[in-house]
Coordinates of C-alpha atoms and ligand atoms in Angstrom, one line a residue:
M1 CA -6.5 24.1 -48.1
K2 CA -4.2 25.7 -45.7
V3 CA -3.4 24.0 -42.1
G4 CA -1.5 25.6 -39.6
I5 CA 0.7 23.3 -36.6
L6 CA 2.0 24.1 -33.8
T7 CA 3.6 21.7 -30.5
S8 CA 2.5 23.3 -27.1
G9 CA 3.8 23.1 -23.4
G10 CA 6.6 20.5 -22.4
D11 CA 8.5 18.7 -25.3
C12 CA 8.3 14.9 -25.3
Q13 CA 9.4 11.9 -27.7
A14 CA 7.1 11.4 -30.9
L15 CA 6.1 15.2 -31.7
N16 CA 8.1 15.1 -34.8
A17 CA 6.8 11.6 -35.5
A18 CA 2.8 13.0 -34.9
M19 CA 3.5 16.2 -37.1
R20 CA 5.1 14.0 -39.9
G21 CA 2.0 11.9 -39.6
V22 CA -0.4 14.4 -40.2
A23 CA 1.6 16.3 -43.2
K24 CA 2.5 12.9 -45.0
T25 CA -1.4 12.2 -45.0
L26 CA -2.3 15.7 -46.1
F27 CA 0.3 15.6 -48.8
N28 CA -0.8 12.7 -50.0
K29 CA -4.6 13.0 -49.8
C30 CA -5.2 17.0 -50.2
P31 CA -2.8 17.9 -53.6
G32 CA -1.9 21.5 -53.3
V33 CA -2.2 22.0 -49.3
K34 CA -0.2 24.4 -47.8
I35 CA 1.2 23.7 -44.1
I36 CA 2.0 26.7 -41.8
G37 CA 4.7 25.7 -39.2
I38 CA 4.1 28.0 -36.3
E39 CA 7.1 28.4 -34.3
D40 CA 7.3 27.9 -30.1
G41 CA 4.0 27.0 -29.8
Y42 CA 0.8 29.7 -29.1
R43 CA 3.6 32.2 -29.1
G44 CA 4.5 32.0 -32.8
M45 CA 0.6 32.7 -33.2
I46 CA 0.7 35.4 -30.8
Y47 CA 4.1 37.1 -32.3
G48 CA 3.7 36.0 -35.7
R49 CA 6.7 33.5 -35.7
F50 CA 5.8 30.9 -38.6
H51 CA 7.2 29.5 -42.3
E52 CA 5.6 27.3 -44.8
M53 CA 6.7 23.9 -44.8
S54 CA 7.2 21.5 -47.6
G55 CA 7.5 17.4 -47.6
E56 CA 11.3 17.7 -47.2
D57 CA 11.0 19.5 -43.7
F58 CA 9.2 16.2 -42.5
S59 CA 11.0 14.0 -44.0
G60 CA 13.8 11.9 -41.7
I61 CA 12.2 12.8 -38.5
L62 CA 10.3 10.2 -37.6
T63 CA 12.8 9.2 -34.9
K64 CA 14.1 12.8 -34.1
G65 CA 13.3 13.8 -30.3
G66 CA 12.0 17.2 -29.7
T67 CA 10.3 19.3 -31.9
I68 CA 11.6 20.8 -34.9
L69 CA 9.0 23.7 -34.6
G70 CA 10.3 24.5 -31.0
T71 CA 8.1 24.8 -28.0
A72 CA 7.2 26.9 -25.0
R73 CA 4.7 27.1 -22.2
E74 CA 2.3 29.8 -22.6
P75 CA 0.1 29.4 -19.4
F76 CA -3.7 29.1 -19.9
K77 CA -4.4 30.6 -16.5
H78 CA -2.7 33.9 -18.0
I79 CA -4.0 33.8 -21.6
R80 CA -6.7 36.1 -21.2
E81 CA -4.7 38.6 -19.4
I82 CA -3.1 41.6 -21.3
G83 CA 0.5 41.3 -21.1
E84 CA 3.4 44.0 -20.3
D85 CA 3.8 44.2 -24.3
G86 CA 0.1 45.4 -24.0
L87 CA -1.2 42.2 -26.4
D88 CA -4.3 40.8 -25.9
K89 CA -3.2 37.3 -26.7
V90 CA -6.5 35.5 -27.5
K91 CA -7.3 38.3 -29.9
S92 CA -3.5 38.0 -31.2
M93 CA -3.8 34.4 -32.0
E94 CA -7.2 34.8 -33.8
D95 CA -6.2 37.4 -36.0
F96 CA -2.8 35.3 -36.6
Y97 CA -5.4 32.6 -37.8
R98 CA -7.7 34.7 -39.8
R99 CA -4.7 37.1 -41.4
N100 CA -2.8 33.7 -42.5
K101 CA -6.4 32.5 -43.8
L102 CA -6.0 29.0 -42.2
D103 CA -8.7 26.4 -42.6
C104 CA -7.5 24.6 -39.5
L105 CA -4.9 24.8 -36.7
V106 CA -3.6 21.5 -35.5
V107 CA -2.1 21.5 -31.7
L108 CA 0.4 19.0 -30.6
G109 CA -0.3 19.7 -26.8
G110 CA -1.2 18.6 -23.1
N111 CA -3.6 19.8 -20.7
G112 CA -3.1 23.1 -20.4
S113 CA -2.6 23.6 -24.2
I114 CA -5.7 21.6 -24.6
K115 CA -7.6 24.4 -22.7
T116 CA -6.3 26.9 -25.0
A117 CA -7.1 24.8 -28.0
S118 CA -10.9 24.8 -26.6
L119 CA -11.3 28.3 -26.0
L120 CA -9.9 28.8 -29.7
S121 CA -12.4 26.8 -31.0
S122 CA -15.2 28.3 -28.7
R123 CA -14.3 31.4 -31.0
G124 CA -14.8 30.1 -34.1
L125 CA -11.2 28.5 -35.0
N126 CA -11.3 25.1 -36.6
V127 CA -8.9 23.2 -34.1
V128 CA -7.9 19.5 -33.9
V129 CA -5.5 18.6 -31.1
L130 CA -3.3 15.5 -30.8
P131 CA -2.6 14.2 -27.3
K132 CA 1.0 14.7 -26.2
T133 CA 2.8 14.3 -22.7
I134 CA 4.9 11.8 -20.8
D135 CA 2.7 12.1 -18.1
N136 CA -0.4 10.1 -20.2
D137 CA -2.9 12.3 -18.0
I138 CA -5.2 13.5 -20.8
F139 CA -8.5 12.8 -20.0
G140 CA -10.6 11.1 -22.9
T141 CA -7.7 9.2 -24.7
D142 CA -6.4 6.0 -23.6
M143 CA -2.9 7.0 -24.5
T144 CA -0.8 9.8 -25.0
F145 CA 2.5 10.0 -27.3
G146 CA 5.8 10.4 -25.2
F147 CA 4.7 8.4 -22.3
M148 CA 6.2 4.8 -23.3
S149 CA 9.1 6.1 -24.7
A150 CA 9.5 7.9 -21.2
V151 CA 8.5 4.9 -19.2
D152 CA 11.4 3.2 -21.2
V153 CA 13.8 5.9 -20.2
A154 CA 12.6 5.4 -16.7
V155 CA 12.8 1.9 -16.6
N156 CA 16.5 2.2 -18.1
A157 CA 17.8 4.3 -15.0
I158 CA 15.7 1.9 -12.5
D159 CA 17.4 -1.2 -14.2
C160 CA 21.2 0.6 -13.5
I161 CA 20.0 1.5 -10.0
H162 CA 19.1 -2.0 -9.5
T163 CA 22.7 -3.6 -10.0
T164 CA 24.5 -1.1 -7.9
A165 CA 21.5 -0.9 -5.3
A166 CA 22.2 -4.7 -4.6
S167 CA 25.9 -4.5 -4.3
H168 CA 26.0 -1.8 -1.5
S169 CA 22.9 -3.2 0.2
R170 CA 21.5 0.2 -0.1
V171 CA 18.1 2.0 -0.3
F172 CA 17.4 3.9 -3.7
I173 CA 14.8 6.4 -4.3
V174 CA 14.2 7.1 -8.1
E175 CA 12.1 10.2 -8.3
V176 CA 10.3 9.9 -12.0
M177 CA 8.2 13.0 -13.4
G178 CA 4.6 13.5 -12.8
H179 CA 3.9 16.4 -10.6
K180 CA -0.2 15.4 -10.3
T181 CA -0.7 12.2 -11.5
G182 CA 1.5 8.8 -11.3
H183 CA 1.1 6.7 -14.5
L184 CA 4.7 7.3 -15.3
A185 CA 5.7 5.8 -11.5
L186 CA 3.2 3.2 -11.8
N187 CA 4.4 2.2 -15.3
A188 CA 8.3 2.5 -14.8
G189 CA 8.0 0.9 -11.4
I190 CA 6.0 -2.0 -12.4
A191 CA 8.6 -2.6 -15.4
G192 CA 11.4 -2.1 -13.1
G193 CA 10.7 -4.4 -10.3
A194 CA 10.2 -1.6 -7.8
D195 CA 9.8 -3.0 -4.3
I196 CA 7.8 0.3 -3.3
I197 CA 5.8 3.1 -5.7
L198 CA 5.1 6.2 -4.5
L199 CA 2.1 8.0 -6.5
P200 CA 0.3 11.6 -6.0
E201 CA -3.2 9.6 -5.9
I202 CA -2.0 7.3 -3.0
P203 CA -0.9 9.5 0.1
Y204 CA 2.0 7.3 1.9
K205 CA 2.5 6.6 5.2
I206 CA 6.4 6.8 6.3
E207 CA 5.9 3.9 8.4
K208 CA 4.6 1.7 5.8
I209 CA 7.8 1.9 3.7
I210 CA 10.1 1.4 6.9
A211 CA 8.1 -1.6 7.2
K212 CA 8.4 -3.1 3.7
I213 CA 12.1 -2.3 4.1
E214 CA 12.2 -4.6 7.1
E215 CA 10.4 -6.9 5.8
R216 CA 12.8 -7.4 2.6
E217 CA 15.8 -7.0 5.1
K218 CA 14.3 -10.3 7.4
A219 CA 13.7 -12.0 3.9
G220 CA 17.6 -11.5 2.9
H221 CA 17.2 -9.1 0.5
H222 CA 19.3 -6.2 1.9
F223 CA 18.3 -3.5 -0.7
T224 CA 15.2 -2.0 -1.8
I225 CA 14.0 0.0 -4.8
V226 CA 11.7 3.1 -4.4
V227 CA 10.1 4.9 -7.4
A228 CA 8.4 7.8 -6.4
A229 CA 6.5 10.4 -8.7
E230 CA 8.0 13.8 -8.3
G231 CA 4.4 14.6 -6.8
A232 CA 3.9 11.9 -4.5
V233 CA 2.5 13.1 -1.1
S234 CA 2.5 12.0 2.2
M235 CA -0.3 11.6 4.6
D236 CA 1.0 14.4 6.5
D237 CA 1.6 16.4 3.3
L238 CA -2.4 16.4 2.8
R239 CA -2.4 18.7 6.1
L240 CA -0.6 21.2 3.9
S241 CA -2.2 24.0 1.6
K242 CA -1.6 23.5 -2.1
K243 CA 0.7 26.5 -1.8
Q244 CA 2.5 25.4 1.3
L245 CA 3.1 21.9 -0.4
K246 CA 4.4 23.9 -3.6
L247 CA 7.0 26.1 -1.6
R248 CA 8.0 23.1 0.5
R249 CA 8.9 20.9 -2.4
E250 CA 10.8 23.9 -3.9
K251 CA 13.0 23.8 -1.3
M252 CA 13.4 20.0 -1.2
P253 CA 12.0 17.3 -3.8
V254 CA 9.8 14.5 -1.9
S255 CA 12.9 12.1 -2.9
F256 CA 15.4 13.8 -0.6
E257 CA 12.7 14.3 2.1
L258 CA 12.3 10.7 2.0
A259 CA 15.5 9.9 2.0
A260 CA 16.3 11.6 5.0
Q261 CA 13.6 10.1 6.8
I262 CA 14.4 6.8 5.8
R263 CA 18.0 6.8 6.7
L264 CA 16.8 8.2 10.2
M265 CA 14.2 5.4 10.8
S266 CA 15.8 2.4 9.4
G267 CA 19.5 3.1 9.4
K268 CA 19.9 2.1 5.9
D269 CA 22.2 4.0 3.5
V270 CA 20.2 5.8 0.9
R271 CA 20.9 7.5 -2.1
V272 CA 18.5 9.4 -4.6
T273 CA 18.6 9.2 -8.4
I274 CA 16.5 11.8 -10.5
P275 CA 16.1 11.1 -14.3
G276 CA 14.6 14.4 -14.8
H277 CA 14.2 15.6 -18.2
T278 CA 16.1 12.8 -19.6
Q279 CA 12.5 11.3 -19.7
R280 CA 11.3 13.8 -22.2
G281 CA 14.5 13.5 -24.5
G282 CA 15.8 11.0 -27.2
S283 CA 14.4 8.9 -29.9
P284 CA 10.6 7.5 -29.6
D285 CA 10.2 4.2 -29.1
A286 CA 8.5 1.9 -31.5
Y287 CA 5.2 2.1 -29.4
D288 CA 5.2 6.3 -29.9
R289 CA 6.3 6.0 -33.2
I290 CA 3.3 3.7 -34.3
L291 CA 0.8 5.8 -32.0
S292 CA 2.0 9.3 -33.4
S293 CA 2.0 8.2 -37.0
R294 CA -1.7 6.7 -36.5
L295 CA -3.0 10.0 -34.7
G296 CA -1.6 12.1 -37.0
A297 CA -2.9 10.2 -39.7
A298 CA -6.5 9.8 -38.3
A299 CA -6.0 13.9 -37.4
A300 CA -5.3 14.6 -40.9
G301 CA -8.3 12.3 -41.6
F302 CA -10.5 14.7 -39.2
I303 CA -9.8 17.8 -40.8
I304 CA -10.3 16.5 -44.1
E305 CA -13.7 15.4 -43.0
K306 CA -14.3 18.6 -41.2
K307 CA -14.3 17.6 -37.7
F308 CA -13.1 19.9 -36.0
G309 CA -13.1 21.0 -32.1
V310 CA -11.7 17.6 -31.3
L311 CA -8.9 15.6 -29.7
A312 CA -7.7 12.7 -31.6
A313 CA -7.9 10.0 -29.0
L314 CA -7.0 6.5 -28.9
T315 CA -10.2 4.6 -27.6
G316 CA -9.2 1.1 -27.1
S317 CA -7.6 -0.1 -30.7
K318 CA -9.2 2.9 -32.4
I319 CA -8.3 6.8 -32.8
T320 CA -11.6 8.7 -32.8
P321 CA -12.5 12.2 -32.5
V322 CA -13.4 13.3 -28.9
P323 CA -15.2 17.2 -28.8
L324 CA -12.6 19.1 -26.7
E325 CA -15.4 20.6 -24.5
E326 CA -15.6 17.1 -23.0
V327 CA -11.5 16.6 -22.4
A328 CA -10.4 20.7 -21.6
G329 CA -10.0 21.0 -17.6
K330 CA -10.0 17.7 -16.9
L331 CA -7.4 15.0 -15.4
K332 CA -6.8 11.7 -15.9
N333 CA -5.7 10.5 -12.6
V334 CA -4.4 7.0 -11.8
D335 CA -7.5 5.2 -11.0
V336 CA -6.3 3.8 -7.5
L337 CA -8.8 1.0 -7.6
S338 CA -7.8 -0.2 -11.0
D339 CA -6.6 -3.7 -12.2
E340 CA -3.2 -2.4 -12.6
V341 CA -3.1 -1.2 -9.0
M342 CA -4.5 -4.1 -7.4
E343 CA -2.2 -6.6 -9.6
A344 CA 0.6 -4.2 -8.7
K345 CA -0.1 -4.7 -4.8
A346 CA -0.5 -8.6 -5.6
L347 CA 2.9 -8.8 -6.6
G348 CA 3.9 -7.5 -3.6
I349 CA 4.7 -4.1 -4.5
C350 CA 4.1 -1.4 -1.5
F351 CA 2.2 1.9 -2.2
G352 CA 2.9 3.3 1.1
D353 CA -0.8 3.0 2.1
Ligands
F6P401 O1 4.0 17.8 -18.2 C1 5.2 17.0 -18.7 C2 6.0 17.3 -17.4 O2 7.2 16.6 -17.9 C3 6.0 17.0 -16.1 O3 6.0 15.8 -15.5 C4 6.8 17.7 -15.3 O4 6.7 17.7 -14.1 C5 7.3 18.9 -15.9 O5 6.5 18.6 -17.3 C6 8.4 19.8 -16.1 O6 8.5 20.9 -16.7 P1 9.6 21.8 -17.2 O7 9.9 21.2 -18.5 O8 8.9 23.1 -17.3 O9 10.7 21.6 -16.4

């Protein structure tokens, strides 16, 4: 058996741990299996960059951040276009698969990568996907690997900010990743004891934010911690088109815009902290090591059982194969009526709504 493996899209913690899970299981259960490491995501298939990997390559990488194969964004919206180099990317990937006589392609990817994986699957390639992203926004799985580690990094930043915010009686905005979905902001906000959490799914009114800051002032708390997803939107932003909002955010991140408004309307001293890509870096936490190892082992099982065209998904406490066509093109947003959001509100956290 010959299995190709690649990591695609933005990196995250536990990519190596997940690949190790796949490889260890295959080496254990399928004597003679060959694993082909495809470099820099789908680009490795398009441009023929790969190498055969031995058990040694997967040794000692459980705790290693990043990806030993490299990764790249190869946007799905351009995947069927002929590039400047005249290459038909989809055909190149199909040719790569057949030329190298692969029996299966394992993709560790997020939403964009899943669309490409689904396309390749519909063209007859045997594909198994593992859900990776710090955003936890992949439809069909309760959890993605990378997410909890990113929450830990963001919470660590919020914890550090808490002490300095209190010392200086300041309002602090910690802007965390998450353009389209707010799972990271919601969870980091709850774990970090945020007073205000702003999500793309719940448009905020600046007046509500000011009211919360004033309520805290009156109660003798002279500092406020706001955790905002980078894709948080105000009610006013809803009047803008997607393109207009994108242009505006390129000029000024939401946190800086908010900081200026809060300063003006409350007279408080306001600061912004953006942990940025640190949220994707460093070692995976224990949760992600376990989840990615389990997903890897289960994905190898799907390959052995010839269950192809599936995402290895966490469903409750089980890892189950979910058909790619049920997942591709769908986004798992924060459910604004979920228990988690309601409980956060019950705790007194303001969402600006
Ligand atoms: O999808 C993961 C993610 O980390 C998002 O949360 C973030 O908006 C984006 O990637 C950043 O992408 P890049 O690494 O291309 O700057």
